[in-house]
Amino acid sequence: MPGIDEEPTLLKGETIKVKHWHWWLLVALNIFFLIAGQTAAVLLGNFYYDQGGNSKWMATLVQTIGFPILLVPLALLPSSKETSSTSSYTSFSTLALIYFLLGILLAGDDMLYSVGLLYLPASTYSLICATQLAFNAVFSYFLNSQKFTVLILNSVVVLTLSAALLAVNDESDGPEGVSKWKFAIGFISTVGASAFYSLLLSLMQLTFQKVLKKETFSVVLELQFYISLVASCVCVIGLFASGEWKTLHQEMEGFARGKGSYILTLVWTAICWQVCSVGVAGLVFIVSSLFSNVISTFALAVVPIASVIVLHDQMNGIKVISMLLALWGFASYTYQNYLDDVKARETLANADETCGNSSC
């Protein structure tokens, strides 16, 4: 009977619509987390160094030590164990090994970035960091079977140019008294960090697709929690093994804005990096590792705008052009996701129509 066939079709269409808007809402929320967290963390990191901070291991540790705040949303969201099926069960030893390896990779990546920032001029450092998008494109192609379209390639190229333009415009002369040997170490460290970061994102996507296989956002928070825990342990060991912990009291005493400002700077830097990390992992889970890196690169162009507002830095034409290029690249990739979404819905609708005509 027609009346019986129409109702399930209508209900199915409403369900698809709800899921569609839910997906875009999650994407927008994680984009906000990534951009806001990364921008605030970078500004606080610059403030830390400008006011007298100089510990490489402390600068590395604050990028992951904020993981306990994830316990709050984890307590509010449904556990991934409650929604998992027996077919998607993964042994504890497998998960522990994955979290341990990803945590080690994250700690190494953060340390390499810290070394690069210490020994390189800011312009050179930013220019090399812009290459992470190209690294990610390669890893995504081989590890995640990423399909490239004209719009995606356009986004990768334009965003890389945007970040490079900011680097060329940087007027800082970089650290004084850096030898050629240390400069070479900084250069190699930053290239390695860019490659490691891109590899980390692709491996996270591979973990979501092949191992975890959950459909709840709590699995993103769990992954971020455990790899940050491992990375933080590695950084604490490095902090004590290197002997830098002995200079932390002196560093706090010599902080230009005082002890209270020193502690608050580290605490809020840790929180902001963790918010950024949730956005990074969330976009990898919802969309792809390449899209997550696209947004991360886009955020590089947001930092100068935030610096003008918060730190009262000067704005010039180069920064405006870089921001416009970043918006172009971001819009290009977002439009490609929109086209993919429309195509997926049309395919699903055609399948439902075929199924209805054949009375399946």
Tab-separated table of C-alpha atoms in Angstrom:
chain	number	residue	atom	x	y	z
A	1	MET	CA	0.000	0.000	0.000
A	2	PRO	CA	1.263	3.531	-0.816
A	3	GLY	CA	0.518	4.831	2.649
A	4	ILE	CA	2.711	2.181	4.243
A	5	ASP	CA	5.668	2.748	1.871
A	6	GLU	CA	5.764	6.548	2.173
A	7	GLU	CA	6.137	6.787	5.946
A	8	PRO	CA	9.405	4.842	6.311
A	9	THR	CA	10.878	6.788	3.370
A	10	LEU	CA	9.970	10.075	5.031
A	11	LEU	CA	11.390	8.985	8.365
A	12	LYS	CA	14.579	7.788	6.693
A	13	GLY	CA	14.925	11.130	4.909
A	14	GLU	CA	14.519	13.024	8.183
A	15	THR	CA	17.187	10.835	9.817
A	16	ILE	CA	19.614	11.518	6.969
A	17	LYS	CA	18.967	15.254	7.306
A	18	VAL	CA	19.631	15.216	11.044
A	19	LYS	CA	22.872	13.273	10.576
A	20	HIS	CA	23.920	15.687	7.828
A	21	TRP	CA	23.546	18.764	10.012
A	22	HIS	CA	25.084	16.949	12.994
A	23	TRP	CA	28.178	16.197	10.903
A	24	TRP	CA	28.649	19.824	9.822
A	25	LEU	CA	28.116	21.016	13.402
A	26	LEU	CA	30.871	18.699	14.664
A	27	VAL	CA	33.201	19.853	11.881
A	28	ALA	CA	32.576	23.529	12.725
A	29	LEU	CA	33.065	22.892	16.453
A	30	ASN	CA	36.392	21.106	15.942
A	31	ILE	CA	37.588	23.797	13.536
A	32	PHE	CA	36.901	26.339	16.272
A	33	PHE	CA	38.772	24.237	18.840
A	34	LEU	CA	41.802	23.893	16.565
A	35	ILE	CA	42.043	27.535	15.449
A	36	ALA	CA	41.253	29.088	18.838
A	37	GLY	CA	43.471	26.663	20.757
A	38	GLN	CA	46.450	26.895	18.404
A	39	THR	CA	46.269	30.689	18.114
A	40	ALA	CA	46.060	31.228	21.884
A	41	ALA	CA	48.786	28.642	22.571
A	42	VAL	CA	51.192	30.218	20.062
A	43	LEU	CA	50.618	33.700	21.522
A	44	LEU	CA	51.167	32.387	25.064
A	45	GLY	CA	54.284	30.521	23.890
A	46	ASN	CA	55.710	33.735	22.449
A	47	PHE	CA	54.854	35.497	25.710
A	48	TYR	CA	56.682	32.764	27.675
A	49	TYR	CA	59.904	33.224	25.687
A	50	ASP	CA	59.648	37.045	25.604
A	51	GLN	CA	59.307	37.274	29.393
A	52	GLY	CA	62.344	35.117	30.154
A	53	GLY	CA	61.321	31.463	29.710
A	54	ASN	CA	63.979	29.290	28.045
A	55	SER	CA	63.387	25.627	28.993
A	56	LYS	CA	63.028	23.389	25.920
A	57	TRP	CA	61.573	20.515	27.921
A	58	MET	CA	59.061	22.751	29.717
A	59	ALA	CA	57.977	24.250	26.391
A	60	THR	CA	57.518	20.687	25.140
A	61	LEU	CA	55.741	19.433	28.264
A	62	VAL	CA	53.040	22.116	28.240
A	63	GLN	CA	51.929	20.916	24.809
A	64	THR	CA	50.605	17.659	26.295
A	65	ILE	CA	50.391	17.976	30.105
A	66	GLY	CA	46.871	19.448	29.972
A	67	PHE	CA	45.308	16.049	29.225
A	68	PRO	CA	43.518	15.719	32.647
A	69	ILE	CA	40.955	18.331	31.544
A	70	LEU	CA	39.677	15.761	29.029
A	71	LEU	CA	38.262	13.772	31.944
A	72	VAL	CA	35.401	16.304	32.170
A	73	PRO	CA	33.956	15.754	28.668
A	74	LEU	CA	34.781	12.039	28.903
A	75	ALA	CA	32.582	11.816	32.001
A	76	LEU	CA	29.710	13.570	30.197
A	77	LEU	CA	29.841	11.730	26.858
A	78	PRO	CA	28.805	8.084	26.352
A	79	SER	CA	31.781	5.759	26.631
A	80	SER	CA	33.028	4.202	23.410
A	81	LYS	CA	32.858	0.821	25.173
A	82	GLU	CA	29.099	1.234	25.659
A	83	THR	CA	28.511	1.770	21.943
A	84	SER	CA	31.039	-0.731	20.598
A	85	SER	CA	30.055	-4.104	19.235
A	86	THR	CA	31.782	-7.424	19.680
A	87	SER	CA	32.849	-7.357	16.025
A	88	SER	CA	34.846	-4.170	16.618
A	89	TYR	CA	36.474	-5.354	19.849
A	90	THR	CA	40.169	-4.539	20.130
A	91	SER	CA	42.411	-6.200	22.711
A	92	PHE	CA	43.908	-4.160	25.534
A	93	SER	CA	47.463	-5.025	24.483
A	94	THR	CA	46.851	-3.751	20.951
A	95	LEU	CA	45.380	-0.470	22.187
A	96	ALA	CA	48.181	-0.037	24.727
A	97	LEU	CA	50.815	-0.551	22.025
A	98	ILE	CA	49.112	1.942	19.685
A	99	TYR	CA	48.740	4.585	22.397
A	100	PHE	CA	52.358	4.076	23.483
A	101	LEU	CA	53.792	4.404	19.960
A	102	LEU	CA	51.651	7.427	19.094
A	103	GLY	CA	52.559	9.029	22.428
A	104	ILE	CA	56.288	8.520	21.798
A	105	LEU	CA	55.883	10.000	18.306
A	106	LEU	CA	53.976	12.990	19.719
A	107	ALA	CA	56.624	13.683	22.373
A	108	GLY	CA	59.421	13.461	19.805
A	109	ASP	CA	57.538	15.727	17.423
A	110	ASP	CA	56.937	18.376	20.100
A	111	MET	CA	60.584	18.285	21.164
A	112	LEU	CA	61.813	18.697	17.586
A	113	TYR	CA	59.555	21.722	17.158
A	114	SER	CA	60.951	23.230	20.394
A	115	VAL	CA	64.549	22.722	19.232
A	116	GLY	CA	63.768	24.240	15.848
A	117	LEU	CA	62.147	27.312	17.396
A	118	LEU	CA	65.158	27.747	19.706
A	119	TYR	CA	67.833	27.683	16.985
A	120	LEU	CA	66.101	29.148	13.914
A	121	PRO	CA	64.881	32.626	13.040
A	122	ALA	CA	61.103	32.826	13.266
A	123	SER	CA	60.816	33.375	9.506
A	124	THR	CA	62.846	30.266	8.632
A	125	TYR	CA	60.985	28.230	11.236
A	126	SER	CA	57.556	29.249	9.903
A	127	LEU	CA	58.603	28.630	6.308
A	128	ILE	CA	59.698	25.066	7.086
A	129	CYS	CA	56.551	24.407	9.138
A	130	ALA	CA	54.484	25.270	6.074
A	131	THR	CA	55.897	22.138	4.397
A	132	GLN	CA	53.930	19.896	6.787
A	133	LEU	CA	50.922	20.169	4.479
A	134	ALA	CA	52.945	18.726	1.588
A	135	PHE	CA	54.232	15.912	3.839
A	136	ASN	CA	50.671	15.187	4.925
A	137	ALA	CA	49.477	15.010	1.329
A	138	VAL	CA	52.047	12.274	0.637
A	139	PHE	CA	51.266	10.287	3.803
A	140	SER	CA	47.505	10.629	3.240
A	141	TYR	CA	47.844	9.286	-0.280
A	142	PHE	CA	49.774	6.161	0.756
A	143	LEU	CA	48.352	5.444	4.227
A	144	ASN	CA	44.773	6.739	4.007
A	145	SER	CA	44.008	6.348	0.281
A	146	GLN	CA	43.263	10.072	0.056
A	147	LYS	CA	41.748	11.027	-3.293
A	148	PHE	CA	43.017	14.305	-4.704
A	149	THR	CA	40.865	16.685	-6.717
A	150	VAL	CA	41.667	20.050	-8.274
A	151	LEU	CA	40.066	21.836	-5.314
A	152	ILE	CA	42.095	19.883	-2.736
A	153	LEU	CA	45.375	20.430	-4.589
A	154	ASN	CA	44.498	24.119	-4.917
A	155	SER	CA	43.868	24.301	-1.176
A	156	VAL	CA	47.198	22.627	-0.316
A	157	VAL	CA	49.204	24.917	-2.614
A	158	VAL	CA	47.453	28.158	-1.632
A	159	LEU	CA	47.673	27.504	2.123
A	160	THR	CA	51.361	26.610	1.828
A	161	LEU	CA	51.964	29.883	-0.030
A	162	SER	CA	50.006	31.760	2.630
A	163	ALA	CA	52.199	30.406	5.433
A	164	ALA	CA	55.376	30.962	3.380
A	165	LEU	CA	54.350	34.564	2.707
A	166	LEU	CA	54.047	35.183	6.435
A	167	ALA	CA	57.486	33.679	6.979
A	168	VAL	CA	59.133	35.869	4.324
A	169	ASN	CA	57.450	38.933	5.838
A	170	ASP	CA	58.734	38.139	9.347
A	171	GLU	CA	61.082	40.949	10.381
A	172	SER	CA	62.717	39.167	13.311
A	173	ASP	CA	66.416	38.358	13.078
A	174	GLY	CA	66.096	35.237	15.180
A	175	PRO	CA	68.243	34.088	18.092
A	176	GLU	CA	71.627	35.721	18.471
A	177	GLY	CA	74.856	33.782	18.800
A	178	VAL	CA	73.596	30.675	17.003
A	179	SER	CA	76.411	28.818	15.260
A	180	LYS	CA	76.100	27.210	11.831
A	181	TRP	CA	76.071	23.800	13.521
A	182	LYS	CA	73.156	24.755	15.761
A	183	PHE	CA	71.379	26.340	12.803
A	184	ALA	CA	71.733	23.054	10.908
A	185	ILE	CA	70.355	21.165	13.934
A	186	GLY	CA	67.399	23.544	14.064
A	187	PHE	CA	66.745	23.165	10.354
A	188	ILE	CA	66.859	19.359	10.442
A	189	SER	CA	64.750	19.278	13.619
A	190	THR	CA	62.013	21.436	12.108
A	191	VAL	CA	61.895	19.435	8.877
A	192	GLY	CA	61.720	16.247	10.922
A	193	ALA	CA	59.006	17.713	13.145
A	194	SER	CA	56.916	18.690	10.107
A	195	ALA	CA	57.225	15.183	8.701
A	196	PHE	CA	56.505	13.541	12.081
A	197	TYR	CA	53.427	15.711	12.637
A	198	SER	CA	52.037	14.776	9.241
A	199	LEU	CA	52.804	11.098	9.853
A	200	LEU	CA	51.117	11.307	13.266
A	201	LEU	CA	47.904	12.669	11.756
A	202	SER	CA	47.811	9.970	9.078
A	203	LEU	CA	48.464	7.240	11.662
A	204	MET	CA	45.663	8.630	13.837
A	205	GLN	CA	43.275	8.432	10.892
A	206	LEU	CA	44.447	4.889	10.163
A	207	THR	CA	43.840	3.987	13.825
A	208	PHE	CA	40.284	5.348	13.709
A	209	GLN	CA	39.528	3.506	10.466
A	210	LYS	CA	41.204	0.138	11.023
A	211	VAL	CA	41.472	-0.396	14.780
A	212	LEU	CA	39.030	1.625	16.893
A	213	LYS	CA	36.106	1.608	14.428
A	214	LYS	CA	33.783	3.525	16.769
A	215	GLU	CA	31.138	6.094	15.830
A	216	THR	CA	31.168	8.179	19.028
A	217	PHE	CA	33.249	11.294	19.638
A	218	SER	CA	34.382	9.898	23.002
A	219	VAL	CA	36.853	7.687	21.135
A	220	VAL	CA	38.616	10.880	19.967
A	221	LEU	CA	38.964	12.118	23.540
A	222	GLU	CA	40.186	8.716	24.726
A	223	LEU	CA	42.855	8.579	22.035
A	224	GLN	CA	43.999	12.126	22.817
A	225	PHE	CA	44.000	11.421	26.565
A	226	TYR	CA	46.170	8.325	26.424
A	227	ILE	CA	48.716	9.512	23.847
A	228	SER	CA	49.068	12.812	25.759
A	229	LEU	CA	49.607	10.818	28.951
A	230	VAL	CA	52.425	8.837	27.332
A	231	ALA	CA	53.952	11.955	25.755
A	232	SER	CA	53.814	13.825	29.081
A	233	CYS	CA	55.601	10.968	30.861
A	234	VAL	CA	58.335	11.048	28.223
A	235	CYS	CA	58.698	14.828	28.626
A	236	VAL	CA	58.874	14.603	32.436
A	237	ILE	CA	61.623	11.970	32.129
A	238	GLY	CA	63.460	14.224	29.667
A	239	LEU	CA	63.048	17.243	31.960
A	240	PHE	CA	64.713	15.456	34.879
A	241	ALA	CA	67.270	13.518	32.823
A	242	SER	CA	68.511	16.703	31.140
A	243	GLY	CA	68.813	18.549	34.437
A	244	GLU	CA	66.623	21.431	33.227
A	245	TRP	CA	64.359	20.976	36.249
A	246	LYS	CA	67.100	22.524	38.389
A	247	THR	CA	66.800	25.842	36.528
A	248	LEU	CA	62.982	26.112	36.653
A	249	HIS	CA	62.946	27.934	40.011
A	250	GLN	CA	65.479	30.452	38.748
A	251	GLU	CA	63.465	30.817	35.535
A	252	MET	CA	60.298	31.515	37.536
A	253	GLU	CA	62.101	34.048	39.746
A	254	GLY	CA	63.466	35.857	36.703
A	255	PHE	CA	60.179	35.915	34.776
A	256	ALA	CA	59.542	39.549	33.866
A	257	ARG	CA	55.864	39.538	34.856
A	258	GLY	CA	56.380	37.709	38.158
A	259	LYS	CA	55.827	34.221	39.575
A	260	GLY	CA	52.032	34.309	39.326
A	261	SER	CA	52.154	35.260	35.660
A	262	TYR	CA	54.736	32.513	35.014
A	263	ILE	CA	52.488	29.815	36.485
A	264	LEU	CA	49.334	31.117	34.774
A	265	THR	CA	51.161	31.290	31.430
A	266	LEU	CA	52.181	27.637	31.640
A	267	VAL	CA	48.750	26.503	32.859
A	268	TRP	CA	46.793	28.311	30.150
A	269	THR	CA	49.300	27.281	27.479
A	270	ALA	CA	48.744	23.642	28.469
A	271	ILE	CA	44.954	24.065	28.372
A	272	CYS	CA	45.011	25.816	24.989
A	273	TRP	CA	47.256	23.149	23.432
A	274	GLN	CA	44.919	20.450	24.688
A	275	VAL	CA	41.880	22.219	23.205
A	276	CYS	CA	43.800	22.494	19.932
A	277	SER	CA	44.736	18.805	20.069
A	278	VAL	CA	41.100	17.797	20.528
A	279	GLY	CA	40.224	19.824	17.443
A	280	VAL	CA	43.064	18.209	15.482
A	281	ALA	CA	42.074	14.658	16.444
A	282	GLY	CA	38.383	15.450	15.988
A	283	LEU	CA	38.863	16.614	12.402
A	284	VAL	CA	40.991	13.553	11.654
A	285	PHE	CA	38.153	11.384	13.021
A	286	ILE	CA	35.296	13.225	11.289
A	287	VAL	CA	36.916	14.210	7.969
A	288	SER	CA	40.566	13.297	7.307
A	289	SER	CA	44.134	13.931	8.435
A	290	LEU	CA	44.735	16.166	5.416
A	291	PHE	CA	41.744	18.370	6.228
A	292	SER	CA	42.942	18.647	9.828
A	293	ASN	CA	46.344	19.818	8.589
A	294	VAL	CA	44.668	22.254	6.189
A	295	ILE	CA	42.899	23.923	9.124
A	296	SER	CA	46.110	23.893	11.172
A	297	THR	CA	47.952	25.659	8.350
A	298	PHE	CA	45.045	28.083	7.949
A	299	ALA	CA	45.443	28.932	11.644
A	300	LEU	CA	49.003	30.150	10.934
A	301	ALA	CA	47.449	33.106	9.116
A	302	VAL	CA	45.081	33.788	12.018
A	303	VAL	CA	47.928	34.257	14.517
A	304	PRO	CA	49.102	37.630	13.065
A	305	ILE	CA	45.526	38.940	13.231
A	306	ALA	CA	45.268	37.822	16.856
A	307	SER	CA	48.667	39.407	17.562
A	308	VAL	CA	47.388	42.739	16.262
A	309	ILE	CA	44.329	42.548	18.541
A	310	VAL	CA	45.931	41.094	21.678
A	311	LEU	CA	49.587	42.153	21.511
A	312	HIS	CA	49.026	45.314	19.412
A	313	ASP	CA	51.431	44.221	16.690
A	314	GLN	CA	51.491	46.165	13.449
A	315	MET	CA	49.394	45.024	10.496
A	316	ASN	CA	50.698	45.396	6.941
A	317	GLY	CA	49.641	44.515	3.425
A	318	ILE	CA	51.579	41.238	3.334
A	319	LYS	CA	49.703	39.918	6.355
A	320	VAL	CA	46.374	40.905	4.817
A	321	ILE	CA	47.246	39.132	1.550
A	322	SER	CA	48.361	36.049	3.494
A	323	MET	CA	45.059	36.032	5.373
A	324	LEU	CA	43.084	36.304	2.130
A	325	LEU	CA	45.086	33.423	0.611
A	326	ALA	CA	44.406	31.341	3.711
A	327	LEU	CA	40.678	32.056	3.423
A	328	TRP	CA	40.818	31.066	-0.245
A	329	GLY	CA	42.528	27.774	0.538
A	330	PHE	CA	40.160	27.055	3.422
A	331	ALA	CA	37.094	27.821	1.293
A	332	SER	CA	38.430	25.633	-1.519
A	333	TYR	CA	38.763	22.559	0.696
A	334	THR	CA	35.442	23.223	2.451
A	335	TYR	CA	33.663	23.493	-0.908
A	336	GLN	CA	35.160	20.144	-1.938
A	337	ASN	CA	33.745	18.594	1.252
A	338	TYR	CA	30.380	20.151	0.440
A	339	LEU	CA	30.443	18.643	-3.070
A	340	ASP	CA	31.374	15.239	-1.640
A	341	ASP	CA	28.532	15.507	0.863
A	342	VAL	CA	25.997	16.401	-1.852
A	343	LYS	CA	27.202	13.530	-4.024
A	344	ALA	CA	26.944	11.070	-1.106
A	345	ARG	CA	23.373	12.164	-0.334
A	346	GLU	CA	22.363	11.896	-4.006
A	347	THR	CA	23.827	8.396	-4.184
A	348	LEU	CA	21.949	7.401	-1.043
A	349	ALA	CA	18.706	8.890	-2.347
A	350	ASN	CA	19.055	7.064	-5.684
A	351	ALA	CA	19.724	3.803	-3.842
A	352	ASP	CA	16.601	4.302	-1.728
A	353	GLU	CA	14.542	5.087	-4.835
A	354	THR	CA	15.821	1.989	-6.631
A	355	CYS	CA	15.114	-0.086	-3.564
A	356	GLY	CA	11.567	1.341	-3.377
A	357	ASN	CA	10.845	0.637	-7.028
A	358	SER	CA	11.990	-2.946	-6.641
A	359	SER	CA	9.970	-3.298	-3.380
A	360	CYS	CA	13.052	-4.371	-1.395
